[in-house]
Amino acid sequence: MSLDRLGVVHDVHEYPQAGHAFLNDAEVGPRPLRPLFRVMGMGPDPEAAADAWRRIETFFATHLNTPHTEKAES
C-alpha cells in the first residue's frame, strides 16, 4: 500500500546522485579506504544534503511542532 492511499503525510525525495552517508558533513572511515568509499558513492554530497536538511526541518516544523501549553495548576 502506498502512503498516499493510506493518507499518511510524507515528503519522500530521492537524490539519485547521492550515495550512502550523503548527509555527513565530512568523510568518515579509515583514511586509506576513503578513496574507495568515494568511488563507491559513499560520503558527503553538500548540495543534496542542503536540500534534504531543508526538507527535513520544514517537515518537522510543520508536523511535529506543537504549541507549548502549560498545565493548569490545581
PDB file of C-alpha atoms in Angstrom:
ATOM      1  CA  MET A   1       0.000   0.000   0.000  1.00  0.00           C
ATOM      2  CA  SER A   2       1.203   3.476  -0.751  1.00  0.00           C
ATOM      3  CA  LEU A   3       1.498   6.285   1.767  1.00  0.00           C
ATOM      4  CA  ASP A   4      -0.823   8.372  -0.409  1.00  0.00           C
ATOM      5  CA  ARG A   5      -3.507   5.708  -0.412  1.00  0.00           C
ATOM      6  CA  LEU A   6      -3.240   5.351   3.353  1.00  0.00           C
ATOM      7  CA  GLY A   7      -3.437   9.101   3.874  1.00  0.00           C
ATOM      8  CA  VAL A   8      -0.008   9.259   5.542  1.00  0.00           C
ATOM      9  CA  VAL A   9       1.543  12.719   5.405  1.00  0.00           C
ATOM     10  CA  HIS A  10       5.010  12.369   3.920  1.00  0.00           C
ATOM     11  CA  ASP A  11       7.753  14.058   1.943  1.00  0.00           C
ATOM     12  CA  VAL A  12       9.807  11.457   0.117  1.00  0.00           C
ATOM     13  CA  HIS A  13      12.509  12.580  -2.265  1.00  0.00           C
ATOM     14  CA  GLU A  14      15.309  10.583  -3.885  1.00  0.00           C
ATOM     15  CA  TYR A  15      18.706  12.025  -4.666  1.00  0.00           C
ATOM     16  CA  PRO A  16      19.967   9.711  -7.441  1.00  0.00           C
ATOM     17  CA  GLN A  17      23.459  11.239  -7.468  1.00  0.00           C
ATOM     18  CA  ALA A  18      23.844  10.964  -3.680  1.00  0.00           C
ATOM     19  CA  GLY A  19      25.090   7.781  -2.149  1.00  0.00           C
ATOM     20  CA  HIS A  20      25.130   6.351   1.332  1.00  0.00           C
ATOM     21  CA  ALA A  21      26.084   8.847   4.058  1.00  0.00           C
ATOM     22  CA  PHE A  22      25.355  11.872   1.861  1.00  0.00           C
ATOM     23  CA  LEU A  23      24.173  13.847   4.914  1.00  0.00           C
ATOM     24  CA  ASN A  24      27.570  13.579   6.610  1.00  0.00           C
ATOM     25  CA  ASP A  25      29.499  16.843   6.869  1.00  0.00           C
ATOM     26  CA  ALA A  26      32.870  15.169   6.317  1.00  0.00           C
ATOM     27  CA  GLU A  27      34.274  11.926   5.057  1.00  0.00           C
ATOM     28  CA  VAL A  28      34.494   9.222   7.684  1.00  0.00           C
ATOM     29  CA  GLY A  29      36.175   5.869   7.959  1.00  0.00           C
ATOM     30  CA  PRO A  30      39.785   4.808   7.800  1.00  0.00           C
ATOM     31  CA  ARG A  31      41.780   7.298   5.733  1.00  0.00           C
ATOM     32  CA  PRO A  32      43.253   4.638   3.373  1.00  0.00           C
ATOM     33  CA  LEU A  33      39.719   3.491   2.464  1.00  0.00           C
ATOM     34  CA  ARG A  34      38.257   6.934   1.743  1.00  0.00           C
ATOM     35  CA  PRO A  35      39.131   6.926  -1.976  1.00  0.00           C
ATOM     36  CA  LEU A  36      37.354   3.588  -2.274  1.00  0.00           C
ATOM     37  CA  PHE A  37      34.308   4.997  -0.465  1.00  0.00           C
ATOM     38  CA  ARG A  38      34.211   7.921  -2.936  1.00  0.00           C
ATOM     39  CA  VAL A  39      34.352   5.543  -5.909  1.00  0.00           C
ATOM     40  CA  MET A  40      31.521   3.538  -4.326  1.00  0.00           C
ATOM     41  CA  GLY A  41      29.452   6.726  -3.992  1.00  0.00           C
ATOM     42  CA  MET A  42      29.666   6.850  -0.217  1.00  0.00           C
ATOM     43  CA  GLY A  43      30.201  10.125   1.539  1.00  0.00           C
ATOM     44  CA  PRO A  44      29.106  13.731   1.706  1.00  0.00           C
ATOM     45  CA  ASP A  45      27.069  15.389  -1.019  1.00  0.00           C
ATOM     46  CA  PRO A  46      26.757  19.028   0.085  1.00  0.00           C
ATOM     47  CA  GLU A  47      24.123  20.045  -2.487  1.00  0.00           C
ATOM     48  CA  ALA A  48      21.838  17.085  -1.799  1.00  0.00           C
ATOM     49  CA  ALA A  49      22.428  17.395   1.945  1.00  0.00           C
ATOM     50  CA  ALA A  50      21.427  21.077   1.986  1.00  0.00           C
ATOM     51  CA  ASP A  51      18.165  20.307   0.196  1.00  0.00           C
ATOM     52  CA  ALA A  52      17.487  17.238   2.341  1.00  0.00           C
ATOM     53  CA  TRP A  53      18.052  19.110   5.624  1.00  0.00           C
ATOM     54  CA  ARG A  54      15.790  21.944   4.430  1.00  0.00           C
ATOM     55  CA  ARG A  55      13.049  19.423   3.642  1.00  0.00           C
ATOM     56  CA  ILE A  56      13.530  17.536   6.927  1.00  0.00           C
ATOM     57  CA  GLU A  57      13.419  20.706   9.030  1.00  0.00           C
ATOM     58  CA  THR A  58      10.356  22.028   7.183  1.00  0.00           C
ATOM     59  CA  PHE A  59       8.545  18.706   7.579  1.00  0.00           C
ATOM     60  CA  PHE A  60       9.342  18.500  11.287  1.00  0.00           C
ATOM     61  CA  ALA A  61       8.357  22.132  11.879  1.00  0.00           C
ATOM     62  CA  THR A  62       5.062  21.561  10.097  1.00  0.00           C
ATOM     63  CA  HIS A  63       4.117  18.178  11.513  1.00  0.00           C
ATOM     64  CA  LEU A  64       5.926  17.777  14.829  1.00  0.00           C
ATOM     65  CA  ASN A  65       5.950  21.283  16.231  1.00  0.00           C
ATOM     66  CA  THR A  66       3.161  21.674  18.743  1.00  0.00           C
ATOM     67  CA  PRO A  67       2.438  24.802  20.724  1.00  0.00           C
ATOM     68  CA  HIS A  68       3.687  24.615  24.270  1.00  0.00           C
ATOM     69  CA  THR A  69       0.777  24.617  26.679  1.00  0.00           C
ATOM     70  CA  GLU A  70       1.236  24.719  30.391  1.00  0.00           C
ATOM     71  CA  LYS A  71      -0.872  22.502  32.594  1.00  0.00           C
ATOM     72  CA  ALA A  72      -3.239  24.367  34.817  1.00  0.00           C
ATOM     73  CA  GLU A  73      -2.158  24.114  38.409  1.00  0.00           C
ATOM     74  CA  SER A  74      -4.752  22.567  40.667  1.00  0.00           C
TER      75      SER A  74
END
